[in-house]
mmCIF file of C-alpha atoms in Angstrom:
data_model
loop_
_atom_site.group_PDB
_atom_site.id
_atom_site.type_symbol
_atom_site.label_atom_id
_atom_site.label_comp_id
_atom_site.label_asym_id
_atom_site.label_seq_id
_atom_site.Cartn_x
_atom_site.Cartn_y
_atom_site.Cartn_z
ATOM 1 C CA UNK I 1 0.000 0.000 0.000
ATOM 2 C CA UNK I 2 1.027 3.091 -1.027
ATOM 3 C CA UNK I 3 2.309 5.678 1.690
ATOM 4 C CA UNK I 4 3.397 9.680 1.642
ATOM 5 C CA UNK I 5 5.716 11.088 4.033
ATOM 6 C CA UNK I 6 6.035 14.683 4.398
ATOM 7 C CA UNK I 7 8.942 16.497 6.395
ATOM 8 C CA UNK I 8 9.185 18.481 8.322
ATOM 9 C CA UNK I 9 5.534 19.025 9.156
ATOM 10 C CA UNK I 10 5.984 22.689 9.997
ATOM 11 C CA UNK I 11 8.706 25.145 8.866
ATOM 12 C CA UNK I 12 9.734 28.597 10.103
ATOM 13 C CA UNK I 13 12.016 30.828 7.716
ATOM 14 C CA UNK I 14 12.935 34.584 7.348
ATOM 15 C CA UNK I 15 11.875 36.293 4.483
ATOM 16 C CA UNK I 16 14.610 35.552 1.528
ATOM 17 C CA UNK I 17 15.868 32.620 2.681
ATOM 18 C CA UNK I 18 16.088 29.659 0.302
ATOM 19 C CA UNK I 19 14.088 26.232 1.511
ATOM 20 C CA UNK I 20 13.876 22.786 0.770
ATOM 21 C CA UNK I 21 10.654 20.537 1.195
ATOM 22 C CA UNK I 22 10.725 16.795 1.377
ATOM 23 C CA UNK I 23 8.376 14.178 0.323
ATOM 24 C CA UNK I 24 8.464 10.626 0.294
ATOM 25 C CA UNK I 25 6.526 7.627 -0.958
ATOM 26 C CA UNK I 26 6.936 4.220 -0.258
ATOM 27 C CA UNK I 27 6.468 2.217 -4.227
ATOM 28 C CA UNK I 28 7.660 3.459 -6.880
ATOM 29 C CA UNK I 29 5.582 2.151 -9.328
ATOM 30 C CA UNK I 30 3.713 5.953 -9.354
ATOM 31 C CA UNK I 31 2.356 7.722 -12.864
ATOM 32 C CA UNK I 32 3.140 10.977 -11.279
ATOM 33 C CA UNK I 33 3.896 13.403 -8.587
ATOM 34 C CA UNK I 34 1.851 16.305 -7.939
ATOM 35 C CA UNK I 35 2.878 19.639 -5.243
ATOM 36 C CA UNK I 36 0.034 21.217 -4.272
ATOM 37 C CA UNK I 37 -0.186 24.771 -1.967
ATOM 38 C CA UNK I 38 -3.337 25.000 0.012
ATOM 39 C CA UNK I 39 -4.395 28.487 2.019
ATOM 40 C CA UNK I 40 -5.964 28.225 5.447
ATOM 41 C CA UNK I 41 -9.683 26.623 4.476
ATOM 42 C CA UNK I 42 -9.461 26.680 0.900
ATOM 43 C CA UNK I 43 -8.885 24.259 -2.029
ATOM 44 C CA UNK I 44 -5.753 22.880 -3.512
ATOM 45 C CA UNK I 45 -3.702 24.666 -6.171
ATOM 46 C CA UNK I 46 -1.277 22.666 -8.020
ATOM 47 C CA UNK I 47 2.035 24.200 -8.307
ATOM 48 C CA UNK I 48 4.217 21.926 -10.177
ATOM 49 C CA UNK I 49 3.402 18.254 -11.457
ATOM 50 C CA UNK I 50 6.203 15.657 -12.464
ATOM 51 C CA UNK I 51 5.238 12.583 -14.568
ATOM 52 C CA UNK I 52 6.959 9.518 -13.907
ATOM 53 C CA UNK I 53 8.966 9.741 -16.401
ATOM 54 C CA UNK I 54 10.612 13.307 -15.617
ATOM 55 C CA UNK I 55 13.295 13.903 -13.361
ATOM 56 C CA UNK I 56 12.621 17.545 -12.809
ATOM 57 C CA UNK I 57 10.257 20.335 -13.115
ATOM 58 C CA UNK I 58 10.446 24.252 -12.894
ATOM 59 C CA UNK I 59 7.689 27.096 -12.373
ATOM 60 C CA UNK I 60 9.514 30.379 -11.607
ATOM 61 C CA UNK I 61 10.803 30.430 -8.027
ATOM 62 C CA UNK I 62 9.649 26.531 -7.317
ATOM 63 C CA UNK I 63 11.788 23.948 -8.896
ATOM 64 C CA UNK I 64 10.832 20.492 -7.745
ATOM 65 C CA UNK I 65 12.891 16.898 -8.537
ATOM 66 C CA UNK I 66 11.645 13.283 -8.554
ATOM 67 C CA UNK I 67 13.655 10.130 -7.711
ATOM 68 C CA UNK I 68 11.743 7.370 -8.423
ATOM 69 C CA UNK I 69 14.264 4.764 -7.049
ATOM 70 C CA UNK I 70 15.169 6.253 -3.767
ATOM 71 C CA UNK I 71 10.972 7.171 -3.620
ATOM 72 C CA UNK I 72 11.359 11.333 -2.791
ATOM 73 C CA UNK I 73 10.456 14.063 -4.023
ATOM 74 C CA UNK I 74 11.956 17.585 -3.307
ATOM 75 C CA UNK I 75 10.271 20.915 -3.301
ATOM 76 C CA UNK I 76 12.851 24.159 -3.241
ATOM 77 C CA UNK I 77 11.474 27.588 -2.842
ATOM 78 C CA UNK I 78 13.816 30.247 -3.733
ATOM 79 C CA UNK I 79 14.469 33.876 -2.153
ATOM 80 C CA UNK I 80 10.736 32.904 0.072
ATOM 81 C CA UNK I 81 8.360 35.893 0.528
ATOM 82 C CA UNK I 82 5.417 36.317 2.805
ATOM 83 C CA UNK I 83 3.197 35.167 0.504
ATOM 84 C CA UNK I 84 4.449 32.004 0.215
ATOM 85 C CA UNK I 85 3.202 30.402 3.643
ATOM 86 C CA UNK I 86 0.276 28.150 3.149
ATOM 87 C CA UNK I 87 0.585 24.564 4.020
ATOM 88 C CA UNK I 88 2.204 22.570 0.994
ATOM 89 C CA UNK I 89 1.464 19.077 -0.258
ATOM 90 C CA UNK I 90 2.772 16.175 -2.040
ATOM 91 C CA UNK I 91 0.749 13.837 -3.589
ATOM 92 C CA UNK I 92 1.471 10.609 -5.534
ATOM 93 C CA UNK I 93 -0.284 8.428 -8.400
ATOM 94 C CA UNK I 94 0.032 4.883 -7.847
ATOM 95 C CA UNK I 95 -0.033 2.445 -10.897
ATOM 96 C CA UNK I 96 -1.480 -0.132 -8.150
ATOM 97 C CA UNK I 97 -4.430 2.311 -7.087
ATOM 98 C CA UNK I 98 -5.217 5.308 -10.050
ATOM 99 C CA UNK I 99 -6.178 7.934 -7.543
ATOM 100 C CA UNK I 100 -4.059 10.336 -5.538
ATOM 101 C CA UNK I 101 -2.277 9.572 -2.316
ATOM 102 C CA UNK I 102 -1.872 12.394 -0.002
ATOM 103 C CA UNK I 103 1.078 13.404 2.241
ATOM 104 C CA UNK I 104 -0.256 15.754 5.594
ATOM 105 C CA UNK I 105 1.757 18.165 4.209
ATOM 106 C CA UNK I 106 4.414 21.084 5.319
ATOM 107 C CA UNK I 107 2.603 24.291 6.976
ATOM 108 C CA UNK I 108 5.398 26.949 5.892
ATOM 109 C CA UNK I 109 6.003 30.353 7.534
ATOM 110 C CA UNK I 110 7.774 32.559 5.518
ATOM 111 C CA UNK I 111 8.326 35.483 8.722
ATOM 112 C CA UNK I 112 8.867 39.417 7.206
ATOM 113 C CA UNK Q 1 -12.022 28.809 -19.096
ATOM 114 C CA UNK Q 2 -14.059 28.205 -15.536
ATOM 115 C CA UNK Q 3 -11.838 26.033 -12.929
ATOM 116 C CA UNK Q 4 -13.718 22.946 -11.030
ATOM 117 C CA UNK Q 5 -16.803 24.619 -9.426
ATOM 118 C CA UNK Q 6 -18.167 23.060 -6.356
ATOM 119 C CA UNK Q 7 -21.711 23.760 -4.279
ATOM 120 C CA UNK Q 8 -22.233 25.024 -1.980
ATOM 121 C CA UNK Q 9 -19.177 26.764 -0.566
ATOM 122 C CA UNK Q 10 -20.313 25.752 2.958
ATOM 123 C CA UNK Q 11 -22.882 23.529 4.790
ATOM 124 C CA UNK Q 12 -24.069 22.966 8.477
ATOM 125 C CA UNK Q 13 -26.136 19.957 8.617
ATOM 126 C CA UNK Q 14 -27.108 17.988 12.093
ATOM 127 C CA UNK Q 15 -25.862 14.288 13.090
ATOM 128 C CA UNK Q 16 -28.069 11.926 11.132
ATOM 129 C CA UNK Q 17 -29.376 14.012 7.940
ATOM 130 C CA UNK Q 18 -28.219 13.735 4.850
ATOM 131 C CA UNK Q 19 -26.655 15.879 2.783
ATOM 132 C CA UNK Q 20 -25.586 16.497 -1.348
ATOM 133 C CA UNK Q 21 -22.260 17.885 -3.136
ATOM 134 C CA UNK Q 22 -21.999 19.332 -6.355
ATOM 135 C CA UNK Q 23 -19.229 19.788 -8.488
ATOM 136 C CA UNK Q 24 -18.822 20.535 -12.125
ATOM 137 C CA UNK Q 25 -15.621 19.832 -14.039
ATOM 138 C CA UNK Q 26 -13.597 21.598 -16.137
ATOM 139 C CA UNK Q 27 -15.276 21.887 -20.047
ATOM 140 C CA UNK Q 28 -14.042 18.582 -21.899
ATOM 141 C CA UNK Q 29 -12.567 16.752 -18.688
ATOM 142 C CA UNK Q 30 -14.771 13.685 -18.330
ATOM 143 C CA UNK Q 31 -13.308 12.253 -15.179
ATOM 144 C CA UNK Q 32 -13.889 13.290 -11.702
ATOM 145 C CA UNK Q 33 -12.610 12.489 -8.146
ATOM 146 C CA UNK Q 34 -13.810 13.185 -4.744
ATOM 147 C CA UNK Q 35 -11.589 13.730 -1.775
ATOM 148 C CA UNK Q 36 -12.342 14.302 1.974
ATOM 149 C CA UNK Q 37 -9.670 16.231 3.798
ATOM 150 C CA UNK Q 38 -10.760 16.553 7.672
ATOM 151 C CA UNK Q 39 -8.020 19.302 9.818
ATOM 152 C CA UNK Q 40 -4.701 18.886 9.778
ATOM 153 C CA UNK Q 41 -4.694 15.871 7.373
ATOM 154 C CA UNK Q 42 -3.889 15.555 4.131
ATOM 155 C CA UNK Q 43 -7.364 14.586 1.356
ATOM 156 C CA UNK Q 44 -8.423 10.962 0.866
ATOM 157 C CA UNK Q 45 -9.903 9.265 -2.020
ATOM 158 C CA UNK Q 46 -13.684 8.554 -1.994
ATOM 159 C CA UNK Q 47 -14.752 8.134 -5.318
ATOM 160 C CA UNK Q 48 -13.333 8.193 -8.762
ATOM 161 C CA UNK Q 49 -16.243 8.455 -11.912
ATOM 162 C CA UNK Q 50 -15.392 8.509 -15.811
ATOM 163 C CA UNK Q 51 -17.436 8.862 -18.192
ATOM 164 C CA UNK Q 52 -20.474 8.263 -15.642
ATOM 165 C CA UNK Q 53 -19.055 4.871 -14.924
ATOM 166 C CA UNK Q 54 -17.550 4.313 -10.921
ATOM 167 C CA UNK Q 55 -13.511 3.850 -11.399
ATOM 168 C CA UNK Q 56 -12.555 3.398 -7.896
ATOM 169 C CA UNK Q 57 -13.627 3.964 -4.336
ATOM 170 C CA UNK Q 58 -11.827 4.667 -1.088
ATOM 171 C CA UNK Q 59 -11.911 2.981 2.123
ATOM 172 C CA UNK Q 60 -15.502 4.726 2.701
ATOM 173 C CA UNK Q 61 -18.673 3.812 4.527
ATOM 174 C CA UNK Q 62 -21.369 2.870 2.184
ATOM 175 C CA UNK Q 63 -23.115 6.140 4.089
ATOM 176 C CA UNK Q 64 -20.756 7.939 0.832
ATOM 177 C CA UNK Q 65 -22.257 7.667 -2.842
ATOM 178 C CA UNK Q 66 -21.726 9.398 -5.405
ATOM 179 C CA UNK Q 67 -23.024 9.781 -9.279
ATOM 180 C CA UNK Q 68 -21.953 11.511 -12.394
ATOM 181 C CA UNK Q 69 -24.102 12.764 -14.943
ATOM 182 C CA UNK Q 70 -24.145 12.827 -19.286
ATOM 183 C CA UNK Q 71 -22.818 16.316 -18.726
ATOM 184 C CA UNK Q 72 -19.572 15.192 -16.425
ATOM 185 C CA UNK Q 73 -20.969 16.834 -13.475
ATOM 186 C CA UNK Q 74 -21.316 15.057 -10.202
ATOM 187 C CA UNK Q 75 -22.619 14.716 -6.961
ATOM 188 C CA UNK Q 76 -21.498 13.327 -3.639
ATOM 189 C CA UNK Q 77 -24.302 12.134 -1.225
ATOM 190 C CA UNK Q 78 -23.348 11.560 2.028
ATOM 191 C CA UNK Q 79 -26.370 9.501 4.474
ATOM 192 C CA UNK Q 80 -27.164 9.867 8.107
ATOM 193 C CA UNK Q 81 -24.128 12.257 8.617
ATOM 194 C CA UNK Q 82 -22.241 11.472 11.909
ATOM 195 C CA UNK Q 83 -20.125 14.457 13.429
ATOM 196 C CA UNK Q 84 -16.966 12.538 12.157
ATOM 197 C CA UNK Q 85 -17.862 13.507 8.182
ATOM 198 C CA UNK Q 86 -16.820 17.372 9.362
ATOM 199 C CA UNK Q 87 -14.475 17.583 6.634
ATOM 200 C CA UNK Q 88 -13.156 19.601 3.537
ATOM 201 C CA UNK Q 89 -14.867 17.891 0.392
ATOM 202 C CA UNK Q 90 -12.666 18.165 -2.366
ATOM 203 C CA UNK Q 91 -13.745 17.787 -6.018
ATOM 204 C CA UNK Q 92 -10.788 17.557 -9.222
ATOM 205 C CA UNK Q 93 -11.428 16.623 -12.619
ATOM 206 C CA UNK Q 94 -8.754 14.793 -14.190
ATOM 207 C CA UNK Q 95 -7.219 16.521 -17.443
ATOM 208 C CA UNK Q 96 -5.557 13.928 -20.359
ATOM 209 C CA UNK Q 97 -2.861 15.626 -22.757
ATOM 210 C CA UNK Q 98 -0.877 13.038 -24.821
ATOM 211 C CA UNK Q 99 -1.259 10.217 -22.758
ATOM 212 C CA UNK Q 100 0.340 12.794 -19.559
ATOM 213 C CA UNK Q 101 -2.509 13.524 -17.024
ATOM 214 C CA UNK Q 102 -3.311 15.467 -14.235
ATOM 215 C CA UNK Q 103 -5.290 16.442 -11.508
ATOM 216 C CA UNK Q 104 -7.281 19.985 -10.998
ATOM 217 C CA UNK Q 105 -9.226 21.040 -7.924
ATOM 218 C CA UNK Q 106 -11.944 22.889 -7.011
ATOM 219 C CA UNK Q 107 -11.811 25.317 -3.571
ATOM 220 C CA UNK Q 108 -14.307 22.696 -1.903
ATOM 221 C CA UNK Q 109 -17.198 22.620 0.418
ATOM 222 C CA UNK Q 110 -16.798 22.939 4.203
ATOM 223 C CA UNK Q 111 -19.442 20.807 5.994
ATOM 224 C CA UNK Q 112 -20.178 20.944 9.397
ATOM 225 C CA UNK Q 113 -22.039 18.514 11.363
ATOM 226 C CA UNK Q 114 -23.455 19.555 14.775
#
């Protein structure tokens, strides 16, 4: 069964500082990867999305990488601003299930 | 081009009615999920519909059903509603380009049992 790790649940950073989110899953058999940001009580906006056959994907400031072997997935956030904290998730495709498989997520501070 | 669109935005129901969801997909996507995200977890899988036809289900009471319609629309129904089903209910329609696909949501509806 299919299983998403995100760490570290909760991150604190000064504005400008450069960040690194990790996400994990436990088979690698996945179609794709999908980060998501989410604001306090609303819906999910997909940021980046990495098929399975990609190593890498970019999207101005957010550059995120897939390892399918080692089963992570890394979010970095360059020069962070304010408006980036929201609570970020990773979610995974499984070939063995065909719907999404949520991490909890990273809730992200980015302080002024 | 309109997003996912989901009805209401929010809901207060009491423990044992029953309540409907509504959520219309993007033009020309013909697959939809629904996904329950209660606080400070991440969403999980209820239903999957394409093409009006069920696709896969989640580890859900049978209390959950869902249907889509000829125009991709669909609805979640959720029976005799227990103050555990307070949740985020998350809607996405699945988009297909050259065999790569993925997922689009909609900003939800916030239930409330009391």
């Amino acid at each position: 069964k299919q299983e998403v790790t995100q760490i570290p649940a909760a991150l604190s950073v000064p504005e400008g500082e450069n960040l690194v989110l990790n996400c994990s899953f436990t088979d690698s058999a996945i179609y794709n990867l999908q980060w998501f940001r989410q604001d306090p009580g609303k819906g999910l906006t997909s940021l980046l999305l990495i098929q399975s056959s990609q190593r890498e994907q970019t999207s101005g400031r957010l550059n995120a990488s897939l390892d399918k072997s080692s089963g992570r997935s890394t979010l970095y956030i360059a020069a962070s601003q304010p408006g980036d904290s929201a609570t970020y998730l990773c979610a995974v495709e499984a070939r063995s299930q065909g719907n999404l498989i949520f991490g909890k997520g990273t809730k992200l501070s980015v302080k002024p | 081009d309109a997003g996912v669109t989901q009805s209401p935005t929010h809901l207060i129901k009491t423990r044992g009615q029953h309540v409907t969801l509504r959520c219309s997909p993007i033009s020309g996507h013909k697959s939809v999920s629904w996904y329950q995200q209660v606080l400070g977890q991440g969403p999980q899988f209820i239903f999957q519909y394409y093409e009006k036809e069920e696709r896969g289900r989640g580890n859900f009471p049978d209390r959950f059903s869902a249907r889509q319609f000829p125009n991709y629309s669909s609805e979640l129904n959720v029976n005799a509603l227990l103050l555990g089903d307070s949740a985020l209910y998350l809607c996405a329609s699945t988009w297909d380009i050259d065999g790569n696909y993925g997922y689009t949501f909609g900003s939800g509806t916030r239930l409330t049992v009391v």
